[in-house]
PDB file of C-alpha atoms in Angstrom:
ATOM      1  CA  UNK A   1     109.298  73.671  77.240  1.00 70.00           C
ATOM      2  CA  UNK A   2     109.672  70.435  79.062  1.00 80.00           C
ATOM      3  CA  UNK A   3     111.296  70.375  82.681  1.00 84.00           C
ATOM      4  CA  UNK A   4     114.591  69.064  81.135  1.00 86.00           C
ATOM      5  CA  UNK A   5     114.754  71.775  78.725  1.00 86.00           C
ATOM      6  CA  UNK A   6     113.898  74.337  81.379  1.00 85.00           C
ATOM      7  CA  UNK A   7     116.733  72.969  83.595  1.00 84.00           C
ATOM      8  CA  UNK A   8     119.169  73.312  80.954  1.00 86.00           C
ATOM      9  CA  UNK A   9     118.055  76.683  79.921  1.00 86.00           C
ATOM     10  CA  UNK A  10     118.227  77.817  83.650  1.00 85.00           C
ATOM     11  CA  UNK A  11     121.776  76.309  84.016  1.00 84.00           C
ATOM     12  CA  UNK A  12     122.930  78.205  80.832  1.00 85.00           C
ATOM     13  CA  UNK A  13     121.792  81.685  82.129  1.00 84.00           C
ATOM     14  CA  UNK A  14     122.818  81.246  85.778  1.00 81.00           C
ATOM     15  CA  UNK A  15     126.271  80.856  87.415  1.00 76.00           C
ATOM     16  CA  UNK A  16     127.808  77.423  88.431  1.00 76.00           C
ATOM     17  CA  UNK A  17     127.038  78.033  92.131  1.00 76.00           C
ATOM     18  CA  UNK A  18     123.322  77.089  91.532  1.00 83.00           C
ATOM     19  CA  UNK A  19     123.754  74.105  89.174  1.00 86.00           C
ATOM     20  CA  UNK A  20     123.975  71.582  91.919  1.00 87.00           C
ATOM     21  CA  UNK A  21     120.770  72.872  93.546  1.00 87.00           C
ATOM     22  CA  UNK A  22     118.877  73.262  90.442  1.00 87.00           C
ATOM     23  CA  UNK A  23     119.763  69.550  89.531  1.00 88.00           C
ATOM     24  CA  UNK A  24     118.668  68.611  93.119  1.00 89.00           C
ATOM     25  CA  UNK A  25     115.264  70.339  92.576  1.00 88.00           C
ATOM     26  CA  UNK A  26     114.988  68.722  89.194  1.00 90.00           C
ATOM     27  CA  UNK A  27     115.566  65.325  90.637  1.00 91.00           C
ATOM     28  CA  UNK A  28     113.192  65.579  93.386  1.00 89.00           C
ATOM     29  CA  UNK A  29     110.495  66.877  91.075  1.00 88.00           C
ATOM     30  CA  UNK A  30     111.081  64.055  88.712  1.00 89.00           C
ATOM     31  CA  UNK A  31     110.776  61.579  91.580  1.00 89.00           C
ATOM     32  CA  UNK A  32     107.454  63.239  92.666  1.00 87.00           C
ATOM     33  CA  UNK A  33     106.301  63.113  89.058  1.00 86.00           C
ATOM     34  CA  UNK A  34     107.405  59.423  88.536  1.00 86.00           C
ATOM     35  CA  UNK A  35     105.256  58.473  91.585  1.00 84.00           C
ATOM     36  CA  UNK A  36     102.089  60.258  90.018  1.00 82.00           C
ATOM     37  CA  UNK A  37     102.504  63.166  92.499  1.00 79.00           C
ATOM     38  CA  UNK A  38     100.632  66.475  91.441  1.00 81.00           C
ATOM     39  CA  UNK A  39     101.478  68.461  94.479  1.00 83.00           C
ATOM     40  CA  UNK A  40     104.399  70.589  93.590  1.00 85.00           C
ATOM     41  CA  UNK A  41     104.071  73.029  96.422  1.00 86.00           C
ATOM     42  CA  UNK A  42     107.176  74.633  97.585  1.00 87.00           C
ATOM     43  CA  UNK A  43     106.714  72.983 100.959  1.00 88.00           C
ATOM     44  CA  UNK A  44     106.254  69.519  99.407  1.00 87.00           C
ATOM     45  CA  UNK A  45     109.333  69.886  97.098  1.00 88.00           C
ATOM     46  CA  UNK A  46     111.498  71.185 100.096  1.00 88.00           C
ATOM     47  CA  UNK A  47     110.148  68.516 102.313  1.00 88.00           C
ATOM     48  CA  UNK A  48     110.935  65.742  99.808  1.00 88.00           C
ATOM     49  CA  UNK A  49     114.512  67.206  99.039  1.00 87.00           C
ATOM     50  CA  UNK A  50     115.431  67.868 102.606  1.00 87.00           C
ATOM     51  CA  UNK A  51     119.157  66.853 102.943  1.00 87.00           C
ATOM     52  CA  UNK A  52     119.566  66.436  99.218  1.00 87.00           C
ATOM     53  CA  UNK A  53     120.456  69.932  98.469  1.00 87.00           C
ATOM     54  CA  UNK A  54     117.209  71.434  97.698  1.00 88.00           C
ATOM     55  CA  UNK A  55     116.603  74.877  99.170  1.00 87.00           C
ATOM     56  CA  UNK A  56     114.072  75.410 101.978  1.00 89.00           C
ATOM     57  CA  UNK A  57     110.576  76.417 101.066  1.00 85.00           C
ATOM     58  CA  UNK A  58     111.093  79.936 102.150  1.00 88.00           C
ATOM     59  CA  UNK A  59     114.196  80.172 100.055  1.00 85.00           C
ATOM     60  CA  UNK A  60     112.070  78.860  97.110  1.00 87.00           C
ATOM     61  CA  UNK A  61     109.566  81.746  97.914  1.00 87.00           C
ATOM     62  CA  UNK A  62     111.952  84.467  98.107  1.00 86.00           C
ATOM     63  CA  UNK A  63     113.247  86.623  95.177  1.00 85.00           C
ATOM     64  CA  UNK A  64     116.351  84.593  94.959  1.00 83.00           C
ATOM     65  CA  UNK A  65     114.303  81.362  94.494  1.00 85.00           C
ATOM     66  CA  UNK A  66     112.843  82.530  91.248  1.00 87.00           C
ATOM     67  CA  UNK A  67     114.836  80.105  89.040  1.00 87.00           C
ATOM     68  CA  UNK A  68     113.622  77.166  91.316  1.00 88.00           C
ATOM     69  CA  UNK A  69     110.002  78.402  91.119  1.00 89.00           C
ATOM     70  CA  UNK A  70     110.265  78.338  87.237  1.00 88.00           C
ATOM     71  CA  UNK A  71     111.696  74.806  87.243  1.00 87.00           C
ATOM     72  CA  UNK A  72     109.061  73.474  89.691  1.00 88.00           C
ATOM     73  CA  UNK A  73     106.287  75.420  87.622  1.00 87.00           C
ATOM     74  CA  UNK A  74     107.401  73.199  84.531  1.00 86.00           C
ATOM     75  CA  UNK A  75     106.765  70.196  86.650  1.00 86.00           C
ATOM     76  CA  UNK A  76     103.478  71.474  87.868  1.00 84.00           C
ATOM     77  CA  UNK A  77     102.300  72.157  84.192  1.00 83.00           C
ATOM     78  CA  UNK A  78     103.456  68.721  83.265  1.00 79.00           C
ATOM     79  CA  UNK A  79     101.645  67.079  86.058  1.00 76.00           C
ATOM     80  CA  UNK A  80      98.444  69.037  85.280  1.00 73.00           C
ATOM     81  CA  UNK A  81      98.446  67.512  81.693  1.00 70.00           C
ATOM     82  CA  UNK A  82      98.876  63.968  83.187  1.00 64.00           C
ATOM     83  CA  UNK A  83      96.028  64.149  85.693  1.00 58.00           C
ATOM     84  CA  UNK A  84      93.747  62.332  83.440  1.00 52.00           C
ATOM     85  CA  UNK A  85      90.311  62.593  81.771  1.00 47.00           C
ATOM     86  CA  UNK A  86      88.833  65.014  84.324  1.00 47.00           C
ATOM     87  CA  UNK A  87      89.920  67.877  81.978  1.00 44.00           C
ATOM     88  CA  UNK A  88      90.358  67.271  78.194  1.00 43.00           C
ATOM     89  CA  UNK A  89      92.897  70.093  78.031  1.00 52.00           C
ATOM     90  CA  UNK A  90      94.816  71.393  80.891  1.00 63.00           C
ATOM     91  CA  UNK A  91      94.866  75.165  81.585  1.00 69.00           C
ATOM     92  CA  UNK A  92      98.558  75.414  80.829  1.00 70.00           C
ATOM     93  CA  UNK A  93      98.881  72.948  77.778  1.00 75.00           C
ATOM     94  CA  UNK A  94      98.669  75.633  75.293  1.00 82.00           C
ATOM     95  CA  UNK A  95     102.145  76.880  76.559  1.00 83.00           C
ATOM     96  CA  UNK A  96     103.716  73.812  74.915  1.00 81.00           C
ATOM     97  CA  UNK A  97     102.337  74.742  71.632  1.00 82.00           C
ATOM     98  CA  UNK A  98     104.311  78.136  71.568  1.00 85.00           C
ATOM     99  CA  UNK A  99     107.207  77.496  68.954  1.00 84.00           C
ATOM    100  CA  UNK A 100     109.553  80.369  70.061  1.00 86.00           C
ATOM    101  CA  UNK A 101     111.556  78.709  73.068  1.00 83.00           C
ATOM    102  CA  UNK A 102     112.223  82.191  74.507  1.00 88.00           C
ATOM    103  CA  UNK A 103     108.544  83.297  74.537  1.00 90.00           C
ATOM    104  CA  UNK A 104     107.598  79.790  75.743  1.00 86.00           C
ATOM    105  CA  UNK A 105     110.075  80.278  78.529  1.00 87.00           C
ATOM    106  CA  UNK A 106     108.587  83.591  79.608  1.00 90.00           C
ATOM    107  CA  UNK A 107     105.125  82.370  79.517  1.00 90.00           C
ATOM    108  CA  UNK A 108     106.038  79.396  81.537  1.00 88.00           C
ATOM    109  CA  UNK A 109     107.650  81.803  84.023  1.00 89.00           C
ATOM    110  CA  UNK A 110     104.614  83.810  84.292  1.00 92.00           C
ATOM    111  CA  UNK A 111     102.328  80.610  84.609  1.00 89.00           C
ATOM    112  CA  UNK A 112     104.623  79.656  87.589  1.00 88.00           C
ATOM    113  CA  UNK A 113     104.351  82.946  89.157  1.00 90.00           C
ATOM    114  CA  UNK A 114     100.576  82.904  88.746  1.00 91.00           C
ATOM    115  CA  UNK A 115     100.382  79.413  90.259  1.00 88.00           C
ATOM    116  CA  UNK A 116     102.366  80.530  93.353  1.00 87.00           C
ATOM    117  CA  UNK A 117     100.280  83.769  93.629  1.00 88.00           C
ATOM    118  CA  UNK A 118      96.947  81.730  93.662  1.00 85.00           C
ATOM    119  CA  UNK A 119      98.396  79.190  96.114  1.00 83.00           C
ATOM    120  CA  UNK A 120      99.235  81.870  98.610  1.00 82.00           C
ATOM    121  CA  UNK A 121      96.012  83.591  98.197  1.00 80.00           C
ATOM    122  CA  UNK A 122      94.417  80.256  99.033  1.00 76.00           C
ATOM    123  CA  UNK A 123      96.915  79.659 102.004  1.00 75.00           C
ATOM    124  CA  UNK A 124      96.223  83.009 103.588  1.00 75.00           C
ATOM    125  CA  UNK A 125      92.525  83.492 102.642  1.00 68.00           C
ATOM    126  CA  UNK A 126      90.283  80.467 102.809  1.00 68.00           C
ATOM    127  CA  UNK A 127      87.864  80.018  99.815  1.00 67.00           C
ATOM    128  CA  UNK A 128      84.643  81.774 100.210  1.00 71.00           C
ATOM    129  CA  UNK A 129      86.044  84.518 102.468  1.00 73.00           C
ATOM    130  CA  UNK A 130      84.936  88.099 101.568  1.00 75.00           C
ATOM    131  CA  UNK A 131      87.751  90.727 101.843  1.00 72.00           C
ATOM    132  CA  UNK A 132      86.819  94.326 102.225  1.00 72.00           C
ATOM    133  CA  UNK A 133      89.716  96.986 101.494  1.00 74.00           C
ATOM    134  CA  UNK A 134      89.328 100.477 102.728  1.00 66.00           C
ATOM    135  CA  UNK A 135      92.037 102.394 101.163  1.00 67.00           C
ATOM    136  CA  UNK A 136      90.678 105.862 101.975  1.00 64.00           C
ATOM    137  CA  UNK A 137      93.578 106.420 104.507  1.00 63.00           C
ATOM    138  CA  UNK A 138      93.487 108.186 107.773  1.00 60.00           C
ATOM    139  CA  UNK A 139      91.331 111.278 108.304  1.00 56.00           C
ATOM    140  CA  UNK A 140      93.161 114.479 107.735  1.00 59.00           C
ATOM    141  CA  UNK A 141      93.658 116.843 110.743  1.00 59.00           C
ATOM    142  CA  UNK A 142      91.119 119.351 109.443  1.00 64.00           C
ATOM    143  CA  UNK A 143      88.207 116.678 109.752  1.00 70.00           C
ATOM    144  CA  UNK A 144      88.868 116.213 113.376  1.00 78.00           C
ATOM    145  CA  UNK A 145      86.592 117.944 115.726  1.00 83.00           C
ATOM    146  CA  UNK A 146      88.114 120.572 118.205  1.00 86.00           C
ATOM    147  CA  UNK A 147      87.065 120.729 121.772  1.00 88.00           C
ATOM    148  CA  UNK A 148      84.395 123.239 121.330  1.00 91.00           C
ATOM    149  CA  UNK A 149      82.776 121.427 118.515  1.00 90.00           C
ATOM    150  CA  UNK A 150      82.985 118.149 120.525  1.00 91.00           C
ATOM    151  CA  UNK A 151      81.511 119.845 123.451  1.00 93.00           C
ATOM    152  CA  UNK A 152      78.565 121.308 121.432  1.00 92.00           C
ATOM    153  CA  UNK A 153      77.752 117.808 119.928  1.00 92.00           C
ATOM    154  CA  UNK A 154      77.887 116.219 123.390  1.00 93.00           C
ATOM    155  CA  UNK A 155      75.580 118.834 124.749  1.00 93.00           C
ATOM    156  CA  UNK A 156      73.134 118.227 121.864  1.00 92.00           C
ATOM    157  CA  UNK A 157      73.075 114.426 122.938  1.00 92.00           C
ATOM    158  CA  UNK A 158      72.774 115.128 126.794  1.00 93.00           C
ATOM    159  CA  UNK A 159      69.720 114.800 128.882  1.00 92.00           C
ATOM    160  CA  UNK A 160      70.249 118.449 129.982  1.00 93.00           C
ATOM    161  CA  UNK A 161      69.667 119.800 126.578  1.00 92.00           C
ATOM    162  CA  UNK A 162      66.618 117.569 126.177  1.00 92.00           C
ATOM    163  CA  UNK A 163      65.063 118.800 129.507  1.00 92.00           C
ATOM    164  CA  UNK A 164      65.978 122.383 128.981  1.00 93.00           C
ATOM    165  CA  UNK A 165      63.771 122.736 126.022  1.00 92.00           C
ATOM    166  CA  UNK A 166      61.122 120.223 126.806  1.00 92.00           C
ATOM    167  CA  UNK A 167      62.410 117.501 124.206  1.00 94.00           C
ATOM    168  CA  UNK A 168      62.563 113.844 124.379  1.00 92.00           C
ATOM    169  CA  UNK A 169      64.319 111.362 122.298  1.00 92.00           C
ATOM    170  CA  UNK A 170      62.212 109.356 119.856  1.00 91.00           C
ATOM    171  CA  UNK A 171      62.458 105.706 119.168  1.00 91.00           C
ATOM    172  CA  UNK A 172      64.110 106.199 115.619  1.00 91.00           C
ATOM    173  CA  UNK A 173      66.784 108.432 116.774  1.00 91.00           C
ATOM    174  CA  UNK A 174      64.969 111.735 116.288  1.00 93.00           C
ATOM    175  CA  UNK A 175      64.237 114.327 118.961  1.00 93.00           C
ATOM    176  CA  UNK A 176      60.618 115.463 119.555  1.00 93.00           C
ATOM    177  CA  UNK A 177      59.304 118.568 121.352  1.00 93.00           C
ATOM    178  CA  UNK A 178      56.457 118.577 123.890  1.00 91.00           C
ATOM    179  CA  UNK A 179      53.685 119.025 121.229  1.00 92.00           C
ATOM    180  CA  UNK A 180      54.929 116.049 119.311  1.00 90.00           C
ATOM    181  CA  UNK A 181      56.680 117.831 116.443  1.00 92.00           C
ATOM    182  CA  UNK A 182      60.103 116.443 115.299  1.00 92.00           C
ATOM    183  CA  UNK A 183      62.835 119.057 116.107  1.00 92.00           C
ATOM    184  CA  UNK A 184      65.647 116.632 114.699  1.00 92.00           C
ATOM    185  CA  UNK A 185      64.946 114.231 111.974  1.00 93.00           C
ATOM    186  CA  UNK A 186      65.055 110.255 112.476  1.00 93.00           C
ATOM    187  CA  UNK A 187      68.731 109.186 112.711  1.00 93.00           C
ATOM    188  CA  UNK A 188      69.987 112.497 113.995  1.00 93.00           C
ATOM    189  CA  UNK A 189      71.007 111.036 117.310  1.00 93.00           C
ATOM    190  CA  UNK A 190      72.886 108.121 115.926  1.00 91.00           C
ATOM    191  CA  UNK A 191      74.714 110.320 113.544  1.00 92.00           C
ATOM    192  CA  UNK A 192      75.812 112.688 116.301  1.00 92.00           C
ATOM    193  CA  UNK A 193      77.157 109.723 118.365  1.00 92.00           C
ATOM    194  CA  UNK A 194      78.997 108.373 115.387  1.00 90.00           C
ATOM    195  CA  UNK A 195      80.482 111.770 114.591  1.00 88.00           C
ATOM    196  CA  UNK A 196      81.752 111.979 118.237  1.00 88.00           C
ATOM    197  CA  UNK A 197      83.095 108.316 117.943  1.00 86.00           C
ATOM    198  CA  UNK A 198      85.026 108.807 114.631  1.00 81.00           C
ATOM    199  CA  UNK A 199      85.888 112.465 114.570  1.00 78.00           C
TER     200      UNK A 199
END
């Protein structure tokens, strides 16, 4: 579905209040396309249509701006096909091959939503940035140390405990007695410190 068909379809399924702003968005996008512009971001469209009845960029992103996003997405898809010989086939050119107008419209809508989602991701997260998501939630109360357990762990880490039994801390986080035998395995002191810190 080309942008003109998309405009007519959107006007047919929406009330008369949005017709003027839909036409304003269409006119601005058509001007951008005629100039060879391929940046159909909401900011760019809103900036070009400032004072001409085009909603602001934030309004285009809101739930109520879905009809405008679909229209802008149709221009974005057209501009991708006109980019030139860099790509022999654009990523969204297959949409135009769909015969059923309703299905083509729905696919175009999904494609414009995908373009917007990818644009938002690039806007918030620079390329190459790794994101780690920890969805384990907070610790349950029964995993917290009570005061006596905390004091016991603090005592095991204290110099008082080490001196009382003739122990000393090894260089690998272990505890060694006066004869050189390991009382606590390597990493034990670090594990105790982390337990106190996080529990």
